[in-house]
Amino acid sequence: MAKKRNSDLTAIGIVQKAMKLADRIGIEALTIRKLAEDLGAGTMSIYYYFNSKEAILDAMVDEVFGEITLPPTDREWKEAVRIRCQSVREVLGRHRWATPLMESRKNPGPKTLKHHDAFIGCLIHAGLKIELAATAVAVIDAFVYGFAIREAALPGGGGEEMITMGKEMVKDTFLEYPHLMKLTMYTFRKEYNFGKTFGYGLDLLLDSLEKES
């Protein structure tokens, strides 16, 4: 009887499996050997499609860009940028390993290029000159990626766990720093939601860009 073919042993199957593995164990722990084990295949099966881990990372980042919603062409430009940026945040929340890699690849794939072209086009079609569009891309993505890194670093428990942590930090560390203590106690309250500051910060940037355009 012929051996059943592993349906994941295609270029896209390997990339999707690598993304799921990175979601579980992190990008630093991802190796071709571990990926092969997860696929139930030999390492040479992966090397048939990709000649290095870097090539796999290039493809993984391209798939992440492919998950991000492009700025809708039928919306006012600020709303279109908001939709795109919120999608970036949500996608990076699913793939926390991806944030440092998003703009570092030397061989960007077609989904990456399509995404950047659409984002830049949204700004240019809104009337921003290329100099301001270049600044807008840099500043907006610095904010979005930075927010994603900060959000990923926050304690995941929330609720009572966050409140307990805040009380311990204040009790042991911040007594000599009253302003920092006040802010810490505020941010560790149940009703405080760090994620809600994303929209506020993004609106500040977009409103400032609109004034410059």
PDB file of C-alpha atoms in Angstrom:
ATOM      1  CA  MET A   1       0.000   0.000   0.000  1.00  0.00           C
ATOM      2  CA  ALA A   2       1.343   3.398  -0.969  1.00  0.00           C
ATOM      3  CA  LYS A   3       2.261   5.718   1.908  1.00  0.00           C
ATOM      4  CA  LYS A   4      -0.220   8.561   2.393  1.00  0.00           C
ATOM      5  CA  ARG A   5       1.225  11.902   1.328  1.00  0.00           C
ATOM      6  CA  ASN A   6       1.584  14.606   4.003  1.00  0.00           C
ATOM      7  CA  SER A   7      -0.754  17.358   2.768  1.00  0.00           C
ATOM      8  CA  ASP A   8       1.207  19.996   4.729  1.00  0.00           C
ATOM      9  CA  LEU A   9       4.351  19.373   2.703  1.00  0.00           C
ATOM     10  CA  THR A  10       3.830  22.250   0.318  1.00  0.00           C
ATOM     11  CA  ALA A  11       5.432  25.680   0.499  1.00  0.00           C
ATOM     12  CA  ILE A  12       2.304  27.316   1.929  1.00  0.00           C
ATOM     13  CA  GLY A  13       1.616  24.356   4.211  1.00  0.00           C
ATOM     14  CA  ILE A  14       5.101  24.604   5.699  1.00  0.00           C
ATOM     15  CA  VAL A  15       4.736  28.360   6.211  1.00  0.00           C
ATOM     16  CA  GLN A  16       1.351  28.029   7.894  1.00  0.00           C
ATOM     17  CA  LYS A  17       2.664  25.283  10.168  1.00  0.00           C
ATOM     18  CA  ALA A  18       5.707  27.431  10.993  1.00  0.00           C
ATOM     19  CA  MET A  19       3.438  30.344  11.934  1.00  0.00           C
ATOM     20  CA  LYS A  20       1.349  28.175  14.247  1.00  0.00           C
ATOM     21  CA  LEU A  21       4.494  26.780  15.831  1.00  0.00           C
ATOM     22  CA  ALA A  22       5.928  30.266  16.333  1.00  0.00           C
ATOM     23  CA  ASP A  23       2.633  31.339  17.895  1.00  0.00           C
ATOM     24  CA  ARG A  24       3.110  28.548  20.451  1.00  0.00           C
ATOM     25  CA  ILE A  25       6.844  28.574  21.183  1.00  0.00           C
ATOM     26  CA  GLY A  26       8.113  31.931  19.909  1.00  0.00           C
ATOM     27  CA  ILE A  27      10.290  32.817  16.962  1.00  0.00           C
ATOM     28  CA  GLU A  28      13.629  32.258  18.699  1.00  0.00           C
ATOM     29  CA  ALA A  29      12.747  28.676  19.541  1.00  0.00           C
ATOM     30  CA  LEU A  30      11.567  27.932  16.008  1.00  0.00           C
ATOM     31  CA  THR A  31      14.051  25.747  14.154  1.00  0.00           C
ATOM     32  CA  ILE A  32      13.820  23.747  10.964  1.00  0.00           C
ATOM     33  CA  ARG A  33      14.266  20.580  13.012  1.00  0.00           C
ATOM     34  CA  LYS A  34      11.317  21.438  15.280  1.00  0.00           C
ATOM     35  CA  LEU A  35       9.261  22.443  12.275  1.00  0.00           C
ATOM     36  CA  ALA A  36      10.023  19.144  10.581  1.00  0.00           C
ATOM     37  CA  GLU A  37       9.009  17.253  13.726  1.00  0.00           C
ATOM     38  CA  ASP A  38       5.755  19.214  13.882  1.00  0.00           C
ATOM     39  CA  LEU A  39       5.097  18.347  10.251  1.00  0.00           C
ATOM     40  CA  GLY A  40       5.982  14.702  10.805  1.00  0.00           C
ATOM     41  CA  ALA A  41       8.591  14.931   8.065  1.00  0.00           C
ATOM     42  CA  GLY A  42      12.340  15.007   7.588  1.00  0.00           C
ATOM     43  CA  THR A  43      14.293  18.240   7.459  1.00  0.00           C
ATOM     44  CA  MET A  44      15.220  17.657   3.832  1.00  0.00           C
ATOM     45  CA  SER A  45      11.525  17.824   2.942  1.00  0.00           C
ATOM     46  CA  ILE A  46      11.547  21.432   4.141  1.00  0.00           C
ATOM     47  CA  TYR A  47      14.827  22.258   2.422  1.00  0.00           C
ATOM     48  CA  TYR A  48      13.204  21.172  -0.841  1.00  0.00           C
ATOM     49  CA  TYR A  49      11.059  24.327  -0.603  1.00  0.00           C
ATOM     50  CA  PHE A  50      13.182  26.675   1.545  1.00  0.00           C
ATOM     51  CA  ASN A  51      16.956  26.860   1.664  1.00  0.00           C
ATOM     52  CA  SER A  52      17.175  28.442   5.114  1.00  0.00           C
ATOM     53  CA  LYS A  53      15.239  29.561   8.172  1.00  0.00           C
ATOM     54  CA  GLU A  54      15.537  33.138   6.881  1.00  0.00           C
ATOM     55  CA  ALA A  55      13.665  32.167   3.737  1.00  0.00           C
ATOM     56  CA  ILE A  56      10.912  30.670   5.887  1.00  0.00           C
ATOM     57  CA  LEU A  57      10.785  33.856   7.980  1.00  0.00           C
ATOM     58  CA  ASP A  58      10.438  35.921   4.797  1.00  0.00           C
ATOM     59  CA  ALA A  59       7.444  33.818   3.786  1.00  0.00           C
ATOM     60  CA  MET A  60       5.933  33.908   7.277  1.00  0.00           C
ATOM     61  CA  VAL A  61       6.089  37.707   7.433  1.00  0.00           C
ATOM     62  CA  ASP A  62       4.554  37.905   3.971  1.00  0.00           C
ATOM     63  CA  GLU A  63       1.642  35.775   5.191  1.00  0.00           C
ATOM     64  CA  VAL A  64       1.222  38.048   8.224  1.00  0.00           C
ATOM     65  CA  PHE A  65       0.966  41.060   5.909  1.00  0.00           C
ATOM     66  CA  GLY A  66      -1.572  39.098   3.903  1.00  0.00           C
ATOM     67  CA  GLU A  67      -3.805  38.813   6.981  1.00  0.00           C
ATOM     68  CA  ILE A  68      -3.927  42.598   7.460  1.00  0.00           C
ATOM     69  CA  THR A  69      -6.915  44.458   6.038  1.00  0.00           C
ATOM     70  CA  LEU A  70      -5.911  46.938   3.351  1.00  0.00           C
ATOM     71  CA  PRO A  71      -7.147  50.521   3.694  1.00  0.00           C
ATOM     72  CA  PRO A  72     -10.612  50.482   2.075  1.00  0.00           C
ATOM     73  CA  THR A  73     -10.691  52.631  -1.042  1.00  0.00           C
ATOM     74  CA  ASP A  74     -14.334  53.620  -0.477  1.00  0.00           C
ATOM     75  CA  ARG A  75     -13.755  55.279   2.909  1.00  0.00           C
ATOM     76  CA  GLU A  76     -12.508  58.718   3.957  1.00  0.00           C
ATOM     77  CA  TRP A  77      -8.740  58.466   4.273  1.00  0.00           C
ATOM     78  CA  LYS A  78      -8.482  58.766   8.053  1.00  0.00           C
ATOM     79  CA  GLU A  79     -11.138  56.110   8.553  1.00  0.00           C
ATOM     80  CA  ALA A  80      -9.382  53.884   6.007  1.00  0.00           C
ATOM     81  CA  VAL A  81      -6.086  54.257   7.875  1.00  0.00           C
ATOM     82  CA  ARG A  82      -7.817  53.506  11.188  1.00  0.00           C
ATOM     83  CA  ILE A  83      -9.261  50.285   9.758  1.00  0.00           C
ATOM     84  CA  ARG A  84      -5.855  49.251   8.461  1.00  0.00           C
ATOM     85  CA  CYS A  85      -4.043  50.105  11.709  1.00  0.00           C
ATOM     86  CA  GLN A  86      -6.585  48.350  13.913  1.00  0.00           C
ATOM     87  CA  SER A  87      -6.191  45.298  11.702  1.00  0.00           C
ATOM     88  CA  VAL A  88      -2.391  45.468  12.095  1.00  0.00           C
ATOM     89  CA  ARG A  89      -2.820  45.539  15.864  1.00  0.00           C
ATOM     90  CA  GLU A  90      -5.206  42.568  15.837  1.00  0.00           C
ATOM     91  CA  VAL A  91      -3.004  40.489  13.524  1.00  0.00           C
ATOM     92  CA  LEU A  92       0.126  41.198  15.561  1.00  0.00           C
ATOM     93  CA  GLY A  93      -1.828  40.250  18.660  1.00  0.00           C
ATOM     94  CA  ARG A  94      -2.293  36.795  17.100  1.00  0.00           C
ATOM     95  CA  HIS A  95       1.333  36.568  15.958  1.00  0.00           C
ATOM     96  CA  ARG A  96       3.315  38.313  18.684  1.00  0.00           C
ATOM     97  CA  TRP A  97       6.617  37.039  17.296  1.00  0.00           C
ATOM     98  CA  ALA A  98       6.083  38.991  14.078  1.00  0.00           C
ATOM     99  CA  THR A  99       6.290  42.611  15.228  1.00  0.00           C
ATOM    100  CA  PRO A 100      10.117  42.969  15.225  1.00  0.00           C
ATOM    101  CA  LEU A 101      10.292  41.272  11.828  1.00  0.00           C
ATOM    102  CA  MET A 102       7.667  43.234   9.928  1.00  0.00           C
ATOM    103  CA  GLU A 103       9.959  45.865   8.414  1.00  0.00           C
ATOM    104  CA  SER A 104      13.268  44.006   8.583  1.00  0.00           C
ATOM    105  CA  ARG A 105      13.017  41.517   5.736  1.00  0.00           C
ATOM    106  CA  LYS A 106      15.462  41.951   2.865  1.00  0.00           C
ATOM    107  CA  ASN A 107      13.287  39.930   0.500  1.00  0.00           C
ATOM    108  CA  PRO A 108       9.722  41.233   0.914  1.00  0.00           C
ATOM    109  CA  GLY A 109       7.051  39.100  -0.686  1.00  0.00           C
ATOM    110  CA  PRO A 110       4.121  40.112  -2.884  1.00  0.00           C
ATOM    111  CA  LYS A 111       1.632  40.474  -0.015  1.00  0.00           C
ATOM    112  CA  THR A 112       4.061  42.741   1.833  1.00  0.00           C
ATOM    113  CA  LEU A 113       4.583  44.901  -1.235  1.00  0.00           C
ATOM    114  CA  LYS A 114       0.855  45.047  -1.985  1.00  0.00           C
ATOM    115  CA  HIS A 115       0.133  46.124   1.579  1.00  0.00           C
ATOM    116  CA  HIS A 116       2.694  48.927   1.595  1.00  0.00           C
ATOM    117  CA  ASP A 117       1.624  50.129  -1.841  1.00  0.00           C
ATOM    118  CA  ALA A 118      -2.019  50.302  -0.744  1.00  0.00           C
ATOM    119  CA  PHE A 119      -1.158  52.133   2.487  1.00  0.00           C
ATOM    120  CA  ILE A 120       1.014  54.704   0.707  1.00  0.00           C
ATOM    121  CA  GLY A 121      -1.588  55.062  -2.027  1.00  0.00           C
ATOM    122  CA  CYS A 122      -4.278  55.799   0.556  1.00  0.00           C
ATOM    123  CA  LEU A 123      -2.224  58.712   1.883  1.00  0.00           C
ATOM    124  CA  ILE A 124      -1.267  60.074  -1.530  1.00  0.00           C
ATOM    125  CA  HIS A 125      -4.835  59.882  -2.826  1.00  0.00           C
ATOM    126  CA  ALA A 126      -5.890  61.830   0.266  1.00  0.00           C
ATOM    127  CA  GLY A 127      -3.751  64.701  -0.979  1.00  0.00           C
ATOM    128  CA  LEU A 128      -0.635  64.230   1.149  1.00  0.00           C
ATOM    129  CA  LYS A 129       2.514  65.190  -0.698  1.00  0.00           C
ATOM    130  CA  ILE A 130       5.118  62.461  -0.927  1.00  0.00           C
ATOM    131  CA  GLU A 131       7.270  64.117   1.758  1.00  0.00           C
ATOM    132  CA  LEU A 132       4.380  64.136   4.238  1.00  0.00           C
ATOM    133  CA  ALA A 133       3.246  60.664   3.158  1.00  0.00           C
ATOM    134  CA  ALA A 134       6.728  59.329   3.924  1.00  0.00           C
ATOM    135  CA  THR A 135       6.605  60.931   7.366  1.00  0.00           C
ATOM    136  CA  ALA A 136       3.085  59.603   7.939  1.00  0.00           C
ATOM    137  CA  VAL A 137       4.062  56.009   7.118  1.00  0.00           C
ATOM    138  CA  ALA A 138       7.067  56.178   9.439  1.00  0.00           C
ATOM    139  CA  VAL A 139       5.251  57.795  12.355  1.00  0.00           C
ATOM    140  CA  ILE A 140       2.048  55.756  12.111  1.00  0.00           C
ATOM    141  CA  ASP A 141       3.836  52.421  11.876  1.00  0.00           C
ATOM    142  CA  ALA A 142       6.242  53.379  14.671  1.00  0.00           C
ATOM    143  CA  PHE A 143       3.174  53.997  16.833  1.00  0.00           C
ATOM    144  CA  VAL A 144       1.319  50.843  15.766  1.00  0.00           C
ATOM    145  CA  TYR A 145       4.301  48.489  16.077  1.00  0.00           C
ATOM    146  CA  GLY A 146       5.402  50.109  19.317  1.00  0.00           C
ATOM    147  CA  PHE A 147       1.895  49.730  20.730  1.00  0.00           C
ATOM    148  CA  ALA A 148       1.852  46.064  19.716  1.00  0.00           C
ATOM    149  CA  ILE A 149       5.165  45.440  21.500  1.00  0.00           C
ATOM    150  CA  ARG A 150       3.962  47.237  24.633  1.00  0.00           C
ATOM    151  CA  GLU A 151       0.636  45.399  24.591  1.00  0.00           C
ATOM    152  CA  ALA A 152       2.339  42.024  24.194  1.00  0.00           C
ATOM    153  CA  ALA A 153       4.548  42.759  27.206  1.00  0.00           C
ATOM    154  CA  LEU A 154       1.641  43.464  29.557  1.00  0.00           C
ATOM    155  CA  PRO A 155       0.640  40.798  32.106  1.00  0.00           C
ATOM    156  CA  GLY A 156      -1.931  38.508  30.584  1.00  0.00           C
ATOM    157  CA  GLY A 157      -4.045  37.706  33.602  1.00  0.00           C
ATOM    158  CA  GLY A 158      -5.911  40.981  33.974  1.00  0.00           C
ATOM    159  CA  GLY A 159      -8.566  41.572  36.624  1.00  0.00           C
ATOM    160  CA  GLU A 160      -7.617  40.711  40.182  1.00  0.00           C
ATOM    161  CA  GLU A 161      -4.161  39.538  39.093  1.00  0.00           C
ATOM    162  CA  MET A 162      -3.380  43.003  37.704  1.00  0.00           C
ATOM    163  CA  ILE A 163      -4.706  44.716  40.829  1.00  0.00           C
ATOM    164  CA  THR A 164      -2.629  42.478  43.105  1.00  0.00           C
ATOM    165  CA  MET A 165       0.476  43.113  41.017  1.00  0.00           C
ATOM    166  CA  GLY A 166      -0.117  46.862  41.172  1.00  0.00           C
ATOM    167  CA  LYS A 167      -0.467  46.811  44.948  1.00  0.00           C
ATOM    168  CA  GLU A 168       2.722  44.789  45.336  1.00  0.00           C
ATOM    169  CA  MET A 169       4.674  47.121  43.057  1.00  0.00           C
ATOM    170  CA  VAL A 170       3.498  50.187  44.956  1.00  0.00           C
ATOM    171  CA  LYS A 171       4.139  48.642  48.355  1.00  0.00           C
ATOM    172  CA  ASP A 172       7.647  47.429  47.582  1.00  0.00           C
ATOM    173  CA  THR A 173       9.004  49.854  45.030  1.00  0.00           C
ATOM    174  CA  PHE A 174       7.215  53.139  44.422  1.00  0.00           C
ATOM    175  CA  LEU A 175       6.699  54.692  47.830  1.00  0.00           C
ATOM    176  CA  GLU A 176       9.468  57.218  47.177  1.00  0.00           C
ATOM    177  CA  TYR A 177       7.985  58.120  43.779  1.00  0.00           C
ATOM    178  CA  PRO A 178       4.515  59.592  44.454  1.00  0.00           C
ATOM    179  CA  HIS A 179       3.659  60.584  40.874  1.00  0.00           C
ATOM    180  CA  LEU A 180       4.626  57.191  39.515  1.00  0.00           C
ATOM    181  CA  MET A 181       2.687  55.542  42.334  1.00  0.00           C
ATOM    182  CA  LYS A 182      -0.436  57.548  41.481  1.00  0.00           C
ATOM    183  CA  LEU A 183      -0.258  56.572  37.813  1.00  0.00           C
ATOM    184  CA  THR A 184       0.456  52.936  38.633  1.00  0.00           C
ATOM    185  CA  MET A 185      -2.528  52.689  40.955  1.00  0.00           C
ATOM    186  CA  TYR A 186      -4.730  54.224  38.263  1.00  0.00           C
ATOM    187  CA  THR A 187      -3.572  51.892  35.478  1.00  0.00           C
ATOM    188  CA  PHE A 188      -4.017  48.791  37.595  1.00  0.00           C
ATOM    189  CA  ARG A 189      -7.669  49.516  38.309  1.00  0.00           C
ATOM    190  CA  LYS A 190     -10.289  47.164  36.833  1.00  0.00           C
ATOM    191  CA  GLU A 191     -11.826  49.852  34.654  1.00  0.00           C
ATOM    192  CA  TYR A 192      -8.532  50.880  33.071  1.00  0.00           C
ATOM    193  CA  ASN A 193      -8.010  49.415  29.609  1.00  0.00           C
ATOM    194  CA  PHE A 194      -4.647  49.985  27.957  1.00  0.00           C
ATOM    195  CA  GLY A 195      -6.045  48.892  24.608  1.00  0.00           C
ATOM    196  CA  LYS A 196      -8.463  51.820  24.508  1.00  0.00           C
ATOM    197  CA  THR A 197      -5.539  54.240  24.316  1.00  0.00           C
ATOM    198  CA  PHE A 198      -4.750  52.901  20.833  1.00  0.00           C
ATOM    199  CA  GLY A 199      -7.559  54.782  19.127  1.00  0.00           C
ATOM    200  CA  TYR A 200      -6.813  57.965  21.024  1.00  0.00           C
ATOM    201  CA  GLY A 201      -3.139  57.936  20.063  1.00  0.00           C
ATOM    202  CA  LEU A 202      -3.872  57.096  16.441  1.00  0.00           C
ATOM    203  CA  ASP A 203      -6.409  59.927  16.190  1.00  0.00           C
ATOM    204  CA  LEU A 204      -3.824  62.383  17.518  1.00  0.00           C
ATOM    205  CA  LEU A 205      -1.460  61.380  14.718  1.00  0.00           C
ATOM    206  CA  LEU A 206      -4.088  61.458  11.989  1.00  0.00           C
ATOM    207  CA  ASP A 207      -5.488  64.820  13.079  1.00  0.00           C
ATOM    208  CA  SER A 208      -1.982  66.305  13.085  1.00  0.00           C
ATOM    209  CA  LEU A 209      -1.283  64.924   9.608  1.00  0.00           C
ATOM    210  CA  GLU A 210      -4.564  66.349   8.346  1.00  0.00           C
ATOM    211  CA  LYS A 211      -3.552  69.800   9.552  1.00  0.00           C
ATOM    212  CA  GLU A 212      -0.234  69.493   7.700  1.00  0.00           C
ATOM    213  CA  SER A 213      -1.753  68.290   4.434  1.00  0.00           C
TER     214      SER A 213
END
